[in-house]
mmCIF file of C-alpha atoms in Angstrom:
data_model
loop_
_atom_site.group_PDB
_atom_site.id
_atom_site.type_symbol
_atom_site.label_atom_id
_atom_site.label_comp_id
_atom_site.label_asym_id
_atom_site.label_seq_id
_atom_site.Cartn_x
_atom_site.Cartn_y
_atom_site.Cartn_z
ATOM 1 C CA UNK A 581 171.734 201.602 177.895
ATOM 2 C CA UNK A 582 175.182 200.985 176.299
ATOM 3 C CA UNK A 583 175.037 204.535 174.532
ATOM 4 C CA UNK A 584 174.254 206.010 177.093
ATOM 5 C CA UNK A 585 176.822 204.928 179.089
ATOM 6 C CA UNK A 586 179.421 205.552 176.429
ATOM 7 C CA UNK A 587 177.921 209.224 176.251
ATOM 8 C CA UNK A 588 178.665 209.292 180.211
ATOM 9 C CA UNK A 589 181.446 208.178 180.011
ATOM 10 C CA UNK A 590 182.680 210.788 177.208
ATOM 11 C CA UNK A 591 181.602 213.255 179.528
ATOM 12 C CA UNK A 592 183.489 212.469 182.185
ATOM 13 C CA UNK A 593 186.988 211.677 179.583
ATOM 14 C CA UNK A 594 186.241 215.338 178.681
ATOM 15 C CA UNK A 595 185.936 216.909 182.530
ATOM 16 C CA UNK A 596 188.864 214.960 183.773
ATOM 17 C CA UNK A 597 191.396 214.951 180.984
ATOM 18 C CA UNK A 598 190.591 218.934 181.089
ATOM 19 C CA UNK A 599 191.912 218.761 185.392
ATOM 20 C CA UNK A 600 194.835 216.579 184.654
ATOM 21 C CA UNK A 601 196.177 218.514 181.808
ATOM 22 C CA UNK A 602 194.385 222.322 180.849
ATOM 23 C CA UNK A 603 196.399 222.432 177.403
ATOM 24 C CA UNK A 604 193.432 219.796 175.845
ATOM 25 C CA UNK A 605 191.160 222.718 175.197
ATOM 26 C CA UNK A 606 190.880 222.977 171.571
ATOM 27 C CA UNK A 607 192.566 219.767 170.766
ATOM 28 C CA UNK A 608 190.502 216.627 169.194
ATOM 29 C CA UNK A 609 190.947 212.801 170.594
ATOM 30 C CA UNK A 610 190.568 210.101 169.082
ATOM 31 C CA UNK A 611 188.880 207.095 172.015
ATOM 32 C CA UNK A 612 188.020 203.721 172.003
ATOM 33 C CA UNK A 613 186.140 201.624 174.158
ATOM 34 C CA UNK A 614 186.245 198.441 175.085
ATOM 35 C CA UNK A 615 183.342 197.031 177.259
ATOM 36 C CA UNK A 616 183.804 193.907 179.965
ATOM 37 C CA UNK A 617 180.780 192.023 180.871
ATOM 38 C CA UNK A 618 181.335 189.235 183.619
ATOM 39 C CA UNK A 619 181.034 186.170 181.870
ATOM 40 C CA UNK A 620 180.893 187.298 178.377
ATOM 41 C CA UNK A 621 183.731 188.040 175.602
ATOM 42 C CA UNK A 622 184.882 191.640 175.274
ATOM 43 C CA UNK A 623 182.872 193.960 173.293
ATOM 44 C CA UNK A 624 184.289 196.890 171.600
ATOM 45 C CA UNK A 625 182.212 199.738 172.732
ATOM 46 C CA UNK A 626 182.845 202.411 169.459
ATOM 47 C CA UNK A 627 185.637 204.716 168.344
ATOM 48 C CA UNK A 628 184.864 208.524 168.550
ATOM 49 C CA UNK A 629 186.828 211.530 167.856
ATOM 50 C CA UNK A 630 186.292 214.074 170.647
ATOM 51 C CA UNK A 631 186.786 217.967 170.310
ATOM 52 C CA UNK A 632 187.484 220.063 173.375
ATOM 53 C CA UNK A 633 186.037 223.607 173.578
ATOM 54 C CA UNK A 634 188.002 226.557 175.278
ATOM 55 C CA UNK A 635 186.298 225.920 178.134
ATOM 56 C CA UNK A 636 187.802 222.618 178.678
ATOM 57 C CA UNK A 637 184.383 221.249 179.821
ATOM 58 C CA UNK A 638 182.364 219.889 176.318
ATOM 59 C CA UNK A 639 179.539 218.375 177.594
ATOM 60 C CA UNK A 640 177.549 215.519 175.264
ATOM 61 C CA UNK A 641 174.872 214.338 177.147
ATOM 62 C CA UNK A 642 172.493 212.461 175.955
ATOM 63 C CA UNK A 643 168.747 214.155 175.874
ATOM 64 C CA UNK A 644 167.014 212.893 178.799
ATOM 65 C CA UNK A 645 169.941 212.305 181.034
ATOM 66 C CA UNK A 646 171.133 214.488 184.283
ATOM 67 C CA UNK A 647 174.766 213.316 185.143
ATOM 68 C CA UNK A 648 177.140 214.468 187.632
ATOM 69 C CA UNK A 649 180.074 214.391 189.119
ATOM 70 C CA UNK A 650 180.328 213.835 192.955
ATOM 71 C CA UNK A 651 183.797 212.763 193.274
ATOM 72 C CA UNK A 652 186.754 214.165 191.362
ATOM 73 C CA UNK A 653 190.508 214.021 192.803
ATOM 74 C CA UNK A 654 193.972 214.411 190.693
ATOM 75 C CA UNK A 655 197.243 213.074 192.121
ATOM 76 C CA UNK A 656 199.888 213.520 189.092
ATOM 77 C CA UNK A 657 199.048 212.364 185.608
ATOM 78 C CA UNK A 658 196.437 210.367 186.895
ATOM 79 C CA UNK A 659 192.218 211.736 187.584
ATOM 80 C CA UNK A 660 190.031 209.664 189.918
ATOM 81 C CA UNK A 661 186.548 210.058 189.279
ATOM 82 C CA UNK A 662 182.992 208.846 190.352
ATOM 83 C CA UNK A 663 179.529 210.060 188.190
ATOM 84 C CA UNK A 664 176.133 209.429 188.879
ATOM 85 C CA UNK A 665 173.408 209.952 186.257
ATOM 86 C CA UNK A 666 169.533 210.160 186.283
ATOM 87 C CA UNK A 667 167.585 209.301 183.031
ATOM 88 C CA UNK A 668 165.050 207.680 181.147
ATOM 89 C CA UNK A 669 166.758 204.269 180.986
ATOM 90 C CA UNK A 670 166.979 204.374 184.771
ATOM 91 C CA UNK A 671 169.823 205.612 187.022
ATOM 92 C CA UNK A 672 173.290 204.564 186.668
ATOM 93 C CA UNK A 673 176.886 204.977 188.222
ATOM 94 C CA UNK A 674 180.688 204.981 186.804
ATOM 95 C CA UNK A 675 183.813 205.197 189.096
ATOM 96 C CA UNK A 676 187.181 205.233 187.180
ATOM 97 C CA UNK A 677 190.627 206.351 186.962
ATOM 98 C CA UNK A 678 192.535 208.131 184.080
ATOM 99 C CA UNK A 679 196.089 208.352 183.059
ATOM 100 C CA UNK A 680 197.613 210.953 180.625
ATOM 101 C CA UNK A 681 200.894 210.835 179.530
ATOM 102 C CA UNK A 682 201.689 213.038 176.522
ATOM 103 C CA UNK A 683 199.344 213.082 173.990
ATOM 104 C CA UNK A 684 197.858 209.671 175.072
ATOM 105 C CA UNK A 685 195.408 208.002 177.884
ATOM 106 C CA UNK A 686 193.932 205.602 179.085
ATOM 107 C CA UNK A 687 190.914 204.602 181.372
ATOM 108 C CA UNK A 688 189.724 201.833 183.977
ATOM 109 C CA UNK A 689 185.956 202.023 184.395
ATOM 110 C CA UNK A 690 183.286 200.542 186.350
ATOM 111 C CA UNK A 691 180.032 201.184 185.170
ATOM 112 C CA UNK A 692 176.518 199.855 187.122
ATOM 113 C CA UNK A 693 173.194 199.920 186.169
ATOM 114 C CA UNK A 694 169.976 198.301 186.096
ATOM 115 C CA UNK A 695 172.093 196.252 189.166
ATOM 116 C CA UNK A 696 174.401 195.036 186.060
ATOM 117 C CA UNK A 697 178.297 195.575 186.539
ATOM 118 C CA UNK A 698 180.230 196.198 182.991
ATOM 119 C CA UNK A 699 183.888 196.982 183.226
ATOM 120 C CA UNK A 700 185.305 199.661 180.479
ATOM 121 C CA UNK A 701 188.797 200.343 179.157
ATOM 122 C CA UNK A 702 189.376 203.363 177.170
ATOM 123 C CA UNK A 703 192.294 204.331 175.223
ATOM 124 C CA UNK A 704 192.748 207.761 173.392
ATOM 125 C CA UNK A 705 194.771 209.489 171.482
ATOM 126 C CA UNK A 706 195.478 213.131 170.410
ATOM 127 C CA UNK A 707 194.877 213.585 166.828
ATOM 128 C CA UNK A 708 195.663 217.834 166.652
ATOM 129 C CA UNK A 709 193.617 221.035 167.256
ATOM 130 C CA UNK A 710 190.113 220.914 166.521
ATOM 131 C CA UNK A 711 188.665 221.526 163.104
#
């Protein structure tokens, strides 16, 4: 379930950081995750590099999932956003909000699934055009 949440999550870094600011196509990110489970320690979550295509939209989702986007609003440097996925683990929902400023970001989300609540920060950087 974690992986595939991560994977969701990717997804939506990629569809929102491509509203907020449309010079990321072609450049690669490096992100990390942190995950926040209510009554547990932090967990890092991984560290992936992340390449966006031309088309701004470089969708990694995992086989067996069907995620989308209902909600998707930018005000400034910063992207609201609320996704909804469908898969074999079950379904599952994340709401956050991006910042970019420069070639950095950051991210507040709130995943839920299975009825479990995990918070997620996400931090990225841009590392240079795609290779």
């Amino acid at each position: 379930m974690k992986r595939t949440l991560i994977f969701a999550a990717l997804f939506l870094l990629a569809t929102t950081a491509s509203a907020a600011d449309p010079n990321l196509a072609g450049s690669r990110w490096s992100i990390e995750t942190t995950i926040m489970v209510p009554g547990m320690a932090p967990m890092p979550g991984g560290k992936f590099d992340h390449c966006f295509d031309d088309s701004g939209v470089p969708y990694q989702e995992e086989p067996g999932q069907d995620c989308k986007i209902v909600h998707q609003q930018r005000s400034g440097n910063k992207v609201s956003w609320e996704i909804r996925c469908k898969g074999e683990d079950g379904a599952s929902s994340m709401k956050g909000v991006s910042t970019y400023q420069g070639d950095s970001m950051t991210s507040d989300v709130e995943m839920i699934a299975d009825g479990h609540t995990m918070k997620m920060k996400m931090k990225g950087k841009r590392l240079g055009p795609c290779q």
